[in-house]
Amino acid sequence: MQKLENYLCGKWITADGEGTALYNSVNGQQIALASTKGLDFKAAFEYGRQTGGQALRKMTFHERGRMLKALALHLHSIKDKFYPISYQTGATKIDSWIDIEGGIGNLFANASLRKQFADQTYYVDGDHAPLSKGGTFIGHHIMVPKEGVAVHINAYNFPIWGMLEKIAVNLLAGMPAIVKPATVTSFLTHAMVKEIEQSRILPKGALQLVCGSAGDMLDHVMCQDVVTFTGSAATGQNLKTHPKIISESVPFNMEADSLNSSVLGPDVKEDSEEFELFVKEVAKEITIKAGQKCTAVRRILVPENLIDQVQQAVSIRLAKTIIGDPTNKEVRMGALAGKEQLKDVQMQLGKLLKSSEIVFGDPSKVEVLGAKADLGAFMSPVLLRNDDPYKKTDTHNIEAFGPVSTIIPYKTLDEAIEITKMGLGSLCCSIVTNDAKIARDFSIGAASYHGRILTLNAECAKESTGHGSPMPLLVHGGPGRAGGGEEMGGIRGVKHYLQRTAIQGSPSMISAITEVYQYGAKQEYPVEHLFQKHFEDLKVGQTYITHKHTITDADIVNFANVSGDHFYAHTDETSLEGTIFERRVAHGYYILSKAAGMFVDPRKGPVLLNYGIDEARFTKPVYPGTTIGVKLTVKEKTQQEKRDQDDIKKGIVKFMVEVYDQEDETVALATILTMVKNKDQKA
Ligand code: NAP
């Protein structure tokens, strides 16, 4: 029998020992063996930190993002290879699509995130902090990639998505990974890592794979490593308290069991579209991936006057679910990941049955299509009912990680919120309502115990990604029982793999470190107008000082007429009592427009366009008679990628626009965004 190789230190290694047998969960046939006996994890960590880490840290966010895009495109082009392997884990086509294409989609989403970072190897976080009266001493924050390895210990339910959603983030951040999928479905992760390795898209050492037991892996972590864990709370708590994790202060992100709820809003009527939506969503959550989803709905909360109707409607839907061989087109629910997992679900269900009754499904028998029920890890969906959620609390504490969910009545919205919180921390919950006040009260009331809340109604139903789908740009994780972890969430997720460091010094020093011009830093005054300089020739801190202009009443009247902005403070000198203005004041937008008229060089040059303004502030009233001047300073530069061969090579240049008066005080401050052509169009 084939033994899965591990990919460590740049080599595919077959480990010693007999290994653990891995089975096709549909027909029970053995597929492979997995062993990690005798593997040198210490060497793997060193290889990751030195070879992979060094290569990734040299790359900029943009280069890492393009690498992820290339990987996503490659995996997408060969995605069909993974489906037949995925079916062997019991997953249907839709389940496999979520795992395979959802995972690849995650790579794409993280690749696109590069545009939210400067084209640097490190990240400048937030704004500067003024630390002195005279402005010569300021603070800021930079974030650099940690110099360790991201260790991902994953659950068995999403062998591909589980890996890709995590490595996308650490690779973008500039950290290498060691992935340890759950042994039972590791053959699918193995197939994908083989393809990734053969593509040579990632630098050496950026990705290593362990198929089988983790052995003494965690004994080798050090302070620069990051560990993420997805699985049961019991294992997670055990690993979180590993002596090395504690002594080296290794960040440990845990995503564990979660008793997620879905609530039917008290406003919903039986004949409404929302009622249908709720029933459909809940039934889908029970059966998709055979209920082996960390985000699956485990508790279905329904207003007590509708509980029988919902129970009946969900049961009718569940009864229509065809269970069996995932390769059969009619099949809607496949097998669980393995016999062990099935046994575990049955055991947990047994515990739940002490305080809830079955209202749909029979855990002891199942009809299957295209397969033999006793050979595979099949199970019927089971709907339980608990009419006394305050006294019978097992529903809120016991997770049967399979197609099992409990329907619960509630009396008021406050009670529904309270019951969702009895799960003591969940990854997500949802409410189906068409009432904006109910949506608000529920979301604000339940948020402290939940990582994500979906409000579903007919308006968004067609495009909604559903209760159970974590999204790359949104936070995934939950407090308490759900592990207290936080993943993904766009840029927020990337920051988990970066070290945030406060930096202090003069504005000029902080400008040099961040490569972002800081207010008050030294300026350089080139002879040539900045709008005549190409992207490469512009340097952060270069400044153009304009001629001056004295504001007149006529300027204000003219601007009011041109813009149509006749706000009283600009037009009616008699209306100013009780305001901060002493006299008719110039429009802030006029000051900025006039500033543009003063700093723009009208001649055709490398500046292609102005595409917006960030952070505009009007800091002092400007009255007629005030003389203004403008300082235009290069604040930040980002080279852009060419879309295709014919595209013009160009970059984004952010300019700081400072408008000051005759007392040398700033009256307006803004950042304008321009697109500037490169001199060298070939490179
Ligand atoms: P598990 O038994 O806790 O295993 C999770 C991972 O930990 C597996 O890779 C497992 O490897 C590994 N592991 C176990 N003991 C270890 C040790 N001593 N040292 C290092 N690694 C160790 O969980 P599971 O049965 O695979 O997954 C089901 C559970 O995961 C459910 O409770 C579910 O709620 C939870 N889950 C949560 C999320 C989430 O995002 N919150 C997502 C999916 C699943 P082996 O397979 O080699 O034992």
XYZ file of C-alpha atoms in Angstrom, residues 189-417:
229
model
C -3.948 17.880 0.869
C -0.987 15.760 -0.226
C -2.250 15.714 -3.837
C -2.461 19.482 -3.900
C 0.909 20.096 -2.276
C 2.464 17.794 -4.914
C 1.059 20.050 -7.608
C 2.149 23.204 -5.802
C 5.663 21.867 -5.422
C 5.894 20.764 -9.041
C 4.749 24.184 -10.242
C 7.866 25.771 -8.619
C 5.823 28.942 -8.107
C 6.686 29.231 -4.425
C 10.284 29.739 -3.335
C 12.048 26.773 -1.756
C 11.124 26.273 1.871
C 7.931 28.353 1.645
C 5.687 25.313 2.099
C 6.291 21.999 3.878
C 3.795 19.204 4.479
C 3.384 16.658 7.251
C 1.000 13.762 6.532
C 0.311 11.926 9.757
C 0.865 12.427 13.448
C 2.454 15.716 14.550
C 4.922 13.784 16.736
C 7.278 16.128 18.560
C 6.706 18.978 16.101
C 5.697 21.570 18.676
C 8.830 20.883 20.732
C 10.740 22.836 18.071
C 8.744 26.065 17.913
C 10.484 29.310 18.858
C 9.409 32.877 19.537
C 9.223 33.932 15.877
C 6.881 31.077 14.877
C 3.099 31.291 14.780
C 0.828 28.292 15.347
C -2.720 28.071 14.104
C -4.951 25.221 15.127
C -8.324 24.123 13.772
C -10.017 21.182 15.422
C -11.658 20.085 18.632
C -11.480 22.241 21.749
C -9.930 19.373 23.714
C -6.947 19.030 21.347
C -6.655 22.792 20.968
C -6.516 23.424 24.705
C -3.940 20.695 25.073
C -1.708 22.184 22.374
C -2.208 25.754 23.520
C -0.668 24.866 26.859
C 2.310 23.066 25.289
C 5.368 24.112 27.349
C 7.179 25.490 24.275
C 4.172 27.538 23.187
C 4.122 29.073 26.650
C 7.870 29.514 27.235
C 8.518 30.996 23.773
C 5.322 33.159 23.811
C 4.291 31.701 20.461
C 1.047 33.228 19.149
C -1.501 30.388 19.061
C -4.659 30.928 17.061
C -7.388 28.444 17.844
C -10.552 27.701 15.889
C -12.536 25.049 17.760
C -15.998 23.514 18.177
C -18.817 25.946 17.869
C -22.540 25.608 18.550
C -23.709 28.130 15.994
C -27.314 29.219 15.837
C -29.708 30.471 13.235
C -32.712 32.496 14.377
C -36.025 32.956 12.636
C -36.960 36.588 13.350
C -40.136 37.233 15.402
C -41.505 39.288 12.497
C -41.496 36.428 9.971
C -44.849 34.977 8.899
C -45.349 31.419 7.703
C -46.344 32.478 4.209
C -43.447 34.907 3.696
C -40.379 34.534 1.524
C -38.193 34.804 4.631
C -39.822 31.698 6.144
C -38.871 29.718 3.036
C -35.371 31.168 3.123
C -34.886 30.152 6.733
C -36.007 26.584 6.167
C -33.814 26.265 3.074
C -30.744 27.711 4.786
C -31.095 25.562 7.879
C -31.613 22.342 5.894
C -28.627 23.216 3.712
C -26.437 23.764 6.754
C -27.386 20.361 8.178
C -26.602 18.419 5.007
C -23.779 20.253 3.255
C -20.456 18.509 3.899
C -22.633 16.059 5.901
C -22.748 18.678 8.633
C -18.974 18.563 9.175
C -18.580 22.285 9.025
C -17.252 24.383 11.869
C -19.842 27.019 10.974
C -22.806 24.636 10.547
C -26.062 25.542 12.274
C -26.330 23.389 15.396
C -29.187 25.296 17.085
C -32.278 26.433 15.199
C -34.153 29.115 17.150
C -37.772 29.669 16.217
C -40.580 31.817 17.725
C -42.646 29.375 19.784
C -45.813 29.983 17.751
C -44.062 28.727 14.577
C -41.980 25.869 15.913
C -44.193 23.050 14.628
C -44.453 24.621 11.203
C -40.657 25.077 10.934
C -40.030 21.558 12.232
C -42.334 20.156 9.584
C -40.908 22.243 6.757
C -37.280 21.402 7.639
C -38.170 17.715 7.988
C -39.784 17.702 4.526
C -36.604 19.172 3.056
C -34.331 16.756 4.900
C -36.474 13.830 3.742
C -35.746 14.825 0.147
C -31.965 14.670 0.692
C -30.529 11.790 -1.283
C -27.570 10.272 0.538
C -24.925 8.113 -1.101
C -21.925 7.920 -3.394
C -20.860 11.520 -4.138
C -20.059 10.610 -7.736
C -23.751 9.883 -8.342
C -25.377 13.051 -9.739
C -28.569 12.624 -7.699
C -26.739 12.448 -4.402
C -26.987 15.574 -2.228
C -25.211 14.354 0.900
C -22.151 12.132 0.927
C -20.423 10.236 3.688
C -18.682 11.537 6.781
C -14.890 11.676 6.570
C -14.447 8.227 8.088
C -15.840 5.515 10.334
C -14.112 6.987 13.388
C -15.770 10.327 12.737
C -19.142 8.601 12.308
C -18.667 6.818 15.637
C -17.821 10.122 17.265
C -20.975 11.820 15.924
C -23.145 8.892 17.084
C -21.595 9.103 20.526
C -22.202 12.852 20.825
C -25.728 12.394 19.496
C -26.300 9.785 22.196
C -25.386 12.398 24.804
C -27.716 14.962 23.243
C -30.580 12.472 23.276
C -30.608 12.514 27.068
C -32.278 15.909 26.940
C -33.659 16.265 23.399
C -35.919 14.117 21.259
C -35.493 13.136 17.631
C -38.134 14.685 15.387
C -36.552 13.675 12.089
C -34.094 10.970 11.001
C -32.952 7.665 12.420
C -29.322 7.504 13.518
C -29.353 3.703 13.398
C -30.240 3.365 9.732
C -29.659 5.133 6.475
C -30.681 4.569 2.892
C -27.944 5.222 0.392
C -27.705 5.483 -3.361
C -24.838 3.961 -5.334
C -23.001 2.659 -2.278
C -23.265 0.133 0.537
C -24.410 1.763 3.750
C -22.372 -0.528 5.983
C -19.109 -0.062 4.052
C -19.093 3.730 4.036
C -19.365 6.328 6.806
C -22.984 7.237 6.033
C -25.552 8.726 8.348
C -29.052 10.112 8.050
C -29.561 13.780 8.875
C -31.042 14.077 12.351
C -33.253 16.893 13.616
C -33.625 17.104 17.387
C -36.023 19.217 19.444
C -35.403 20.787 22.812
C -38.453 22.590 24.234
C -36.736 23.698 27.415
C -33.438 25.334 26.410
C -32.903 26.949 29.821
C -33.054 23.715 31.799
C -31.827 21.228 29.209
C -28.494 22.780 28.438
C -26.650 19.940 26.640
C -27.840 21.493 23.366
C -25.590 24.466 24.101
C -22.581 22.412 25.138
C -22.348 19.246 23.065
C -21.293 19.332 19.431
C -22.139 16.376 17.200
C -19.853 17.181 14.235
C -22.149 15.774 11.564
C -25.651 16.262 10.088
C -27.260 16.958 13.461
C -29.092 20.067 14.602
C -31.603 20.955 17.329
C -34.727 23.035 16.966
C -35.508 25.285 19.949
C -38.483 27.604 20.683
C -38.074 31.141 22.022
C -40.546 33.708 23.350
C -38.990 37.132 22.742
C -36.071 38.525 20.754
C -34.166 39.131 24.003
C -34.630 35.489 24.870
C -33.375 34.450 21.410
C -30.250 36.568 21.928
